[in-house]
Short mmCIF file of C-alpha atoms in Angstrom, two decimals:
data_model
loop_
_atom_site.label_atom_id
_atom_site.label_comp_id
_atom_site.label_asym_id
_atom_site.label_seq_id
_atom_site.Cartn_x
_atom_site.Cartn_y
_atom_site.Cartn_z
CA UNK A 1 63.88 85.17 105.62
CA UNK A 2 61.61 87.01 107.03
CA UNK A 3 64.55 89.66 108.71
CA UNK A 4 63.97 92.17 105.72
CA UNK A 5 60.91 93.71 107.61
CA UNK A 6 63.19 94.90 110.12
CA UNK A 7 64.64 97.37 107.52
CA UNK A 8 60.82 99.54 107.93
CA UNK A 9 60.43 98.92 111.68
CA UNK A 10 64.04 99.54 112.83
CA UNK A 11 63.31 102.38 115.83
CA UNK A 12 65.23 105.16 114.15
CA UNK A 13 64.82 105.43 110.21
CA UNK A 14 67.17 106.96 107.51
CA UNK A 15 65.77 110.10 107.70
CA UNK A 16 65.47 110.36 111.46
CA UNK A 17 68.94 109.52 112.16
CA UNK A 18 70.33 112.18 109.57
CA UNK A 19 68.36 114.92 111.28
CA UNK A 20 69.79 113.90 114.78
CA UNK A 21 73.33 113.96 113.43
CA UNK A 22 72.81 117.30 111.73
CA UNK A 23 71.76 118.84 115.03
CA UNK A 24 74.68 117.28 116.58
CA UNK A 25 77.24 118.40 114.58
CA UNK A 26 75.87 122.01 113.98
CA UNK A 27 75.30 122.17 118.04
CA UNK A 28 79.10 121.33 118.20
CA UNK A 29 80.25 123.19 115.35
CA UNK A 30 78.12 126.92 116.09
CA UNK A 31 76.89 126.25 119.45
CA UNK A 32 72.58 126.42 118.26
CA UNK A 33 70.88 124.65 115.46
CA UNK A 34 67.68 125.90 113.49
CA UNK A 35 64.73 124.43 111.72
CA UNK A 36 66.74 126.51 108.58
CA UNK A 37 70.37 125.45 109.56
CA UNK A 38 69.21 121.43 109.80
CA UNK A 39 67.25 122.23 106.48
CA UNK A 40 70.47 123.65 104.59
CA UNK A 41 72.71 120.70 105.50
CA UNK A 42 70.38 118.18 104.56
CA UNK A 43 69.66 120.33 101.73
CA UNK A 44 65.94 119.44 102.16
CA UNK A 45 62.93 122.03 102.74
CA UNK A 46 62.07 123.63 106.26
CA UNK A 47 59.12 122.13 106.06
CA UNK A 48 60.36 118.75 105.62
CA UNK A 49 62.73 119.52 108.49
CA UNK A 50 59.86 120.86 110.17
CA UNK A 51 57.55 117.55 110.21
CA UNK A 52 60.24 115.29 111.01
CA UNK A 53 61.28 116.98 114.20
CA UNK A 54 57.94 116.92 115.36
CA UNK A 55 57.88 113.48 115.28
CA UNK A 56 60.91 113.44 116.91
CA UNK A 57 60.27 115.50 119.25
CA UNK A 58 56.82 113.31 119.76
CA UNK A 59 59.25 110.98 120.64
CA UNK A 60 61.85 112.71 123.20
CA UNK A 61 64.62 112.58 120.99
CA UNK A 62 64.63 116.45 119.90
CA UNK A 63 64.28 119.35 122.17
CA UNK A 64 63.00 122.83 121.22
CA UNK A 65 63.66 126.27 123.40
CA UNK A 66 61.30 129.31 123.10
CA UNK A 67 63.95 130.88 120.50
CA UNK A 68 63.00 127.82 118.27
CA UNK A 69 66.80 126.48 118.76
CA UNK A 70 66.43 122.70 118.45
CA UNK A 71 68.78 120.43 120.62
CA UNK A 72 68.88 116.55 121.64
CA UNK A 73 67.42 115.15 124.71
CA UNK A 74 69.70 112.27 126.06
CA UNK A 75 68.38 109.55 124.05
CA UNK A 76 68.73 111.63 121.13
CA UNK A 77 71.88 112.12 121.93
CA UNK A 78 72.95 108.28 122.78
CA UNK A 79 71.67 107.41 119.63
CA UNK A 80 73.44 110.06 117.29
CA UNK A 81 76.82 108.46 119.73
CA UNK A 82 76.06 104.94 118.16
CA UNK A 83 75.40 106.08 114.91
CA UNK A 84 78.70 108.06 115.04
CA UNK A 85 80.26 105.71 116.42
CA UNK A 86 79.11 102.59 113.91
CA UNK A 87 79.67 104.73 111.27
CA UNK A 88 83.44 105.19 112.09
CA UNK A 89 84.08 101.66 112.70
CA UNK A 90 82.51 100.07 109.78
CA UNK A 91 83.88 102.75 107.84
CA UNK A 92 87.39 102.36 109.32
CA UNK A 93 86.82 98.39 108.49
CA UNK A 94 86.30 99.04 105.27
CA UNK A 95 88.94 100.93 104.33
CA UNK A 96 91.47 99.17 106.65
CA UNK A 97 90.50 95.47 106.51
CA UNK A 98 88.58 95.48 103.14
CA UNK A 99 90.49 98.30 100.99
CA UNK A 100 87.33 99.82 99.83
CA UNK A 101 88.09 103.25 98.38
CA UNK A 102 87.83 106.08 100.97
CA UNK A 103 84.61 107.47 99.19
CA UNK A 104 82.84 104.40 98.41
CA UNK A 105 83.47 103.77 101.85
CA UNK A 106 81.87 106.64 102.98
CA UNK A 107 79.14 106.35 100.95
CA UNK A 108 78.06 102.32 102.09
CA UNK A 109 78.54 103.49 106.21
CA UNK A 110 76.30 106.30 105.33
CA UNK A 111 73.71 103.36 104.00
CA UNK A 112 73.80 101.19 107.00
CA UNK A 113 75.04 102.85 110.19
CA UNK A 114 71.90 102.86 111.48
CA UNK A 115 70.67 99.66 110.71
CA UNK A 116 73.51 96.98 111.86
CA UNK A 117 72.94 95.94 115.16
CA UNK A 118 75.03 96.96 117.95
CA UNK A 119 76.59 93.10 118.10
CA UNK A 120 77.79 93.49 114.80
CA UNK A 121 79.16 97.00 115.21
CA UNK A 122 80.99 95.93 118.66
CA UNK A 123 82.83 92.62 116.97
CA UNK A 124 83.62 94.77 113.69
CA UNK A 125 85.28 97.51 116.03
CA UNK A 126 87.14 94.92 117.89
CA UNK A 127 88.44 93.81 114.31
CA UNK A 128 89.31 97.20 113.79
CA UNK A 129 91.51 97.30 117.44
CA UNK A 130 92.94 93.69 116.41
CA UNK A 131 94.27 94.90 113.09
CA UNK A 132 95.56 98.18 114.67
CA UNK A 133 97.05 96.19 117.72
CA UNK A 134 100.90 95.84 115.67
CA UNK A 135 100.74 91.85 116.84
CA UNK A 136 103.09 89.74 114.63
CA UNK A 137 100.42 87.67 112.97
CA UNK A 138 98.51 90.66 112.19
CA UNK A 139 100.71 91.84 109.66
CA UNK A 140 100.54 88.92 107.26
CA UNK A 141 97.09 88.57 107.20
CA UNK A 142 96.81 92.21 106.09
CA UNK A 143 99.44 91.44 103.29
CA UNK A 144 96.85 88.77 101.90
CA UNK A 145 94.04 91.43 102.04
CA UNK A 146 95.58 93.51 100.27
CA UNK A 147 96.72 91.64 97.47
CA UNK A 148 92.96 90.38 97.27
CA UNK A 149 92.14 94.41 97.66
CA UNK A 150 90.43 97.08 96.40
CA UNK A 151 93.37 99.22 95.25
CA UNK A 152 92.30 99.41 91.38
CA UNK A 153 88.70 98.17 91.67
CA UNK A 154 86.30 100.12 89.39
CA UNK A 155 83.04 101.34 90.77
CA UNK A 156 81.96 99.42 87.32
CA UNK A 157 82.83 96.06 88.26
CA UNK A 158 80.39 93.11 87.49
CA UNK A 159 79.43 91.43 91.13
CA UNK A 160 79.24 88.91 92.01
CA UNK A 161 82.88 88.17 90.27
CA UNK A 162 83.44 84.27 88.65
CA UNK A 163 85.79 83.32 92.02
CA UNK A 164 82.48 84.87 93.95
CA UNK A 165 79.66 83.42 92.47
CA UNK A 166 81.25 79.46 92.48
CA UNK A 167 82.13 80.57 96.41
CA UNK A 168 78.82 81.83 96.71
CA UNK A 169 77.23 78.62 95.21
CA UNK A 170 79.17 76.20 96.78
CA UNK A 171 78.17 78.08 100.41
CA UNK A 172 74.50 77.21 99.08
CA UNK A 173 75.20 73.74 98.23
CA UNK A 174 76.83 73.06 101.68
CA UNK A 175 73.92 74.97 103.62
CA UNK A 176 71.83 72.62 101.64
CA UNK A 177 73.22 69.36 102.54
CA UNK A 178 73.31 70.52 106.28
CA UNK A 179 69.75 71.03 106.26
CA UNK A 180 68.91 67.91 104.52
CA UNK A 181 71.25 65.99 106.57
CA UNK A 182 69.27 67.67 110.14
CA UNK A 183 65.70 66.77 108.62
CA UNK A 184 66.71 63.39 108.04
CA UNK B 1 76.25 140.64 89.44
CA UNK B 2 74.09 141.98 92.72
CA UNK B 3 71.05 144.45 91.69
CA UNK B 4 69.39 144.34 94.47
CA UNK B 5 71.30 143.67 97.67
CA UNK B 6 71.37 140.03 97.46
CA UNK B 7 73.51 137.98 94.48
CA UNK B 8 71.72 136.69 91.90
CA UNK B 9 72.78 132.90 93.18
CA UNK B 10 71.49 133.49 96.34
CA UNK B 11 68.03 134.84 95.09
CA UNK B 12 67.19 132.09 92.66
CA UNK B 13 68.30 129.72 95.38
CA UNK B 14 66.04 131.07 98.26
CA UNK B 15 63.57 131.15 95.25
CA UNK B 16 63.81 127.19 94.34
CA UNK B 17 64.07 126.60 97.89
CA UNK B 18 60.69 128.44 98.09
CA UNK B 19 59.49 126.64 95.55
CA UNK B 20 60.55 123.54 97.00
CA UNK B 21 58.15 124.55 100.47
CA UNK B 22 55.59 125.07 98.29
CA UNK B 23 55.10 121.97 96.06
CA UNK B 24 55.75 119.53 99.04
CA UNK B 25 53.11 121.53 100.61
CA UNK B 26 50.44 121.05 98.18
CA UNK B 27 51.34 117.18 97.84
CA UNK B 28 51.42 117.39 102.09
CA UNK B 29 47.92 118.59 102.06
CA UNK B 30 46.62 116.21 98.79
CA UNK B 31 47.82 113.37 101.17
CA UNK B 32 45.99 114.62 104.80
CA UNK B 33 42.87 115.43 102.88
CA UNK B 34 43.40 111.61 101.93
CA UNK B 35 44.01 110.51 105.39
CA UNK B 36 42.19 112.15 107.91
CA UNK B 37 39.86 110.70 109.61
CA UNK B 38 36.90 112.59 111.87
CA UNK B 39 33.24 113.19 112.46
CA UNK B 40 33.69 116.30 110.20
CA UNK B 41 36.09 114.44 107.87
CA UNK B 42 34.27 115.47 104.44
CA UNK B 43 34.48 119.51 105.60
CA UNK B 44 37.96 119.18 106.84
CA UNK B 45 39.45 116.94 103.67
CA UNK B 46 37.54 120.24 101.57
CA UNK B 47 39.12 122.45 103.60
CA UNK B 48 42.84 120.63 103.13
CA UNK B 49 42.09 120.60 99.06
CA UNK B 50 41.36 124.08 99.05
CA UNK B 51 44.87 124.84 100.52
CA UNK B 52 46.24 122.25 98.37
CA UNK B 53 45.36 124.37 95.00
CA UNK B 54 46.32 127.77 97.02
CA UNK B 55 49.69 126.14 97.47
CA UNK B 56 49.79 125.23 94.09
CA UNK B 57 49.34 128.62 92.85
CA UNK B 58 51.97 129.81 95.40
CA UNK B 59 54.40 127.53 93.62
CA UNK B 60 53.40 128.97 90.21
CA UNK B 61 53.81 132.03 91.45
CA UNK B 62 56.96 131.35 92.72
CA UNK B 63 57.83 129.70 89.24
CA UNK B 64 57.46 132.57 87.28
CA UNK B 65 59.15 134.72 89.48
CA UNK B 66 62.30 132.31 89.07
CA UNK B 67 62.23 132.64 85.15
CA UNK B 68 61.49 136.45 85.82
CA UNK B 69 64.64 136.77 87.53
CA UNK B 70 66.34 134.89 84.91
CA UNK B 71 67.03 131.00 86.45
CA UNK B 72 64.94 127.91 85.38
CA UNK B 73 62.86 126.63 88.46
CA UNK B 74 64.59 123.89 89.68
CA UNK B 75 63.01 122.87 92.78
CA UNK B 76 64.82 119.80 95.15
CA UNK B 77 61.70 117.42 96.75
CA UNK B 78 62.25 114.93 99.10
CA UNK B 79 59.00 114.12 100.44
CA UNK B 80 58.32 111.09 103.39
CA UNK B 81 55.08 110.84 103.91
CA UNK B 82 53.61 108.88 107.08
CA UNK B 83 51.32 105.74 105.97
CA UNK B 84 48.98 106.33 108.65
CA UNK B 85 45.40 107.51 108.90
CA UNK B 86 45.25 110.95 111.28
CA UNK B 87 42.75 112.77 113.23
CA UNK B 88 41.72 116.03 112.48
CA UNK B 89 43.61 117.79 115.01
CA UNK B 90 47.03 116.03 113.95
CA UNK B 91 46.39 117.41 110.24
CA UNK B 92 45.79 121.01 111.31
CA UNK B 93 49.31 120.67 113.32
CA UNK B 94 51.05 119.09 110.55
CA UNK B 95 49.96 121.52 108.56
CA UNK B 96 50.31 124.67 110.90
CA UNK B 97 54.14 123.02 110.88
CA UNK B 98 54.93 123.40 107.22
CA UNK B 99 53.24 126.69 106.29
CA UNK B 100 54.45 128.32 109.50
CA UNK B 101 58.53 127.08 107.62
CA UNK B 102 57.50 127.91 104.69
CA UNK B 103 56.33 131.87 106.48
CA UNK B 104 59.75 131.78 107.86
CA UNK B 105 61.35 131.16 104.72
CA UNK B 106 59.36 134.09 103.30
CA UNK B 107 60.16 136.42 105.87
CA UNK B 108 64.18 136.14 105.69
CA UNK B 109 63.28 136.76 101.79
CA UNK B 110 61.84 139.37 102.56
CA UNK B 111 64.58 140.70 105.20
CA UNK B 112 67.15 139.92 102.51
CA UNK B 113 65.30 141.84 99.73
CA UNK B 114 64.06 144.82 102.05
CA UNK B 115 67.61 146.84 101.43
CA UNK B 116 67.85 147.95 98.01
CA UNK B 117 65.33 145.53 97.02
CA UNK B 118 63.86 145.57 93.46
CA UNK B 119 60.52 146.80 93.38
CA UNK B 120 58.59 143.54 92.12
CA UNK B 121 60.40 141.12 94.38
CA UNK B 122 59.74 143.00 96.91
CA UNK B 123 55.91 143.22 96.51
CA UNK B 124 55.96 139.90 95.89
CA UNK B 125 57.63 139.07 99.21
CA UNK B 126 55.60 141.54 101.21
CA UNK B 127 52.48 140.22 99.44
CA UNK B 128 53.88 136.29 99.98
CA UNK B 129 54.68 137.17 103.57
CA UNK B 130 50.78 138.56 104.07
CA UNK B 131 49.42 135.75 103.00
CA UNK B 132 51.49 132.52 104.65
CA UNK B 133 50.87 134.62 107.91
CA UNK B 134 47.31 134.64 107.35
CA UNK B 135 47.36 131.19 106.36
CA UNK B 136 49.08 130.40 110.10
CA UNK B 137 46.55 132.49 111.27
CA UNK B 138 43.54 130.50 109.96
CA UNK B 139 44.89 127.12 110.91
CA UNK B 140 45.89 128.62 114.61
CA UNK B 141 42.51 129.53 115.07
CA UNK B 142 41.25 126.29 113.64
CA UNK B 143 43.35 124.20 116.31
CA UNK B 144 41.90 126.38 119.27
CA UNK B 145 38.71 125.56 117.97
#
């Protein structure tokens, strides 16, 4: 229970991770990045730019030249790759295995890519391969999802649903037993 | 409509982004003079309120100039700020850090406004400008010290 914590001391926060990817994708898309360039596509002050990249930079992640061009050191740079990279495949999973709507989709990767672990990210992109592999059984099993799919889900909906909740309970009940049944 | 070489949605954006750099600094400075720790800890924390109510002021400054130029201050804050206590030194260079950003952001104001510029903005950049600078100055010197 006590797995929550990780949420604060995971190595890269939130915020950390966003600035890497900025600098990423403005290095690739104009060749540079600036304190003010990172600032306008997080739509967040200089300053608060500012602070965060010198922690960052504290911690080798961020480079700065003497034209005040910011960059990625290698590690900054293997860790904007996993984030990139767990973002597209839980991303891809959701849309392709669980139907979630493209945006709401985006939205919930943008949430956790930088928290799952890379186990999780790794079995969830082999998922992703397995569904896209065209295998006979594959096909079927997709059918079923998508009846059971998000096509006309509302944003609104109550969760957990009835079905969910007497799933979820029952999953509680069985735990239960299990555990009473091992302390006997 | 563009009166003075820059569109009016551009100006009162630079403007709420200025005012933006302003009111996280004065909450960044409340919050060292709270947690820095030193020898000298009651003249420094003195030091970091007094630029806490100048950067207040800035930000009222830079309010009025919004609602002079006819847009309703609408500043966007995201502020993290680190749960840790600091020494002296780190506080100067945290702060050094956001007023030398928010003298940057000045100073493309300023480069923006400079052709065709109307008159008031363009004291007020000049004058904003002269006084971030000397702010960087001040905690410069303090650092070497």
């Amino acid at each position: 229970m006590s797995d929550w914590r990780e949420f604060d001391q995971n190595p890269v926060s939130h915020s950390a991770a966003h600035h890497l990817v900025a600098i990423s994708e403005l290095t690739e898309e104009f060749g540079y990045a600036r304190v003010s360039d990172v600032a306008r596509t997080l739509n967040i002050t200089r300053g608060s730019v500012s602070v965060t990249l010198k922690g960052l930079k504290g911690r080798g992640l961020v480079t700065e030249d003497d034209r005040r061009f910011v960059g990625l050191s290698e590690e900054g740079a293997r860790i904007v790759r996993t984030v990139q990279a767990k973002r597209q495949v839980m991303k891809t999973l959701m849309v392709e295995l669980l139907n979630v709507p493209e945006e709401v989709a985006e939205r919930d990767t943008c949430k956790i890519e930088h928290l799952i672990s890379d186990v999780t990210a790794e079995l969830a992109g082999r998922v992703v391969l397995a569904l896209r592999s065209g295998e006979p059984e594959v096909e079927p099993f997709l059918g079923v999802l998508r009846r059971v799919g998000g096509d006309h889900i509302s944003e609104e909906l109550e969760f957990p649903s009835k079905d969910l909740a007497q799933l979820i309970d029952g999953t509680k009940a069985a735990e239960k037993k299990i555990s009473e049944g091992e302390s006997k | 409509m563009s009166t003075t070489g820059i569109s009016q949605e551009e100006l009162l954006q630079r403007l709420n982004g200025l005012l933006a750099e302003e009111m996280e600094a004065s909450i960044r400075y409340l919050h060292l003079s709270m947690t820095v720790e030193d020898n000298d800890r009651e003249k420094l924390s003195k030091m970091l309120q007094e630029n806490f109510d100048e950067t207040v002021e800035h930000a009222q400054m830079v309010g009025e100039m919004i609602t002079q130029m006819g847009g309703t201050p609408s500043p966007v804050i995201r502020l993290d700020l680190p749960p840790e206590r600091i020494s002296a030194s780190e506080a100067i260079q945290t702060a050094l850090i956001f007023e030398q950003a928010a003298l940057d952001a000045y100073r493309e104001l300023l480069e923006r406004v400079e052709v065709n510029g109307d008159a008031a903005l363009l004291e007020f950049a000049r004058a904003q400008v002269e006084l971030e600078s000397q702010h960087v100055r001040e905690l410069q010197v303090l650092l070497e010290n």
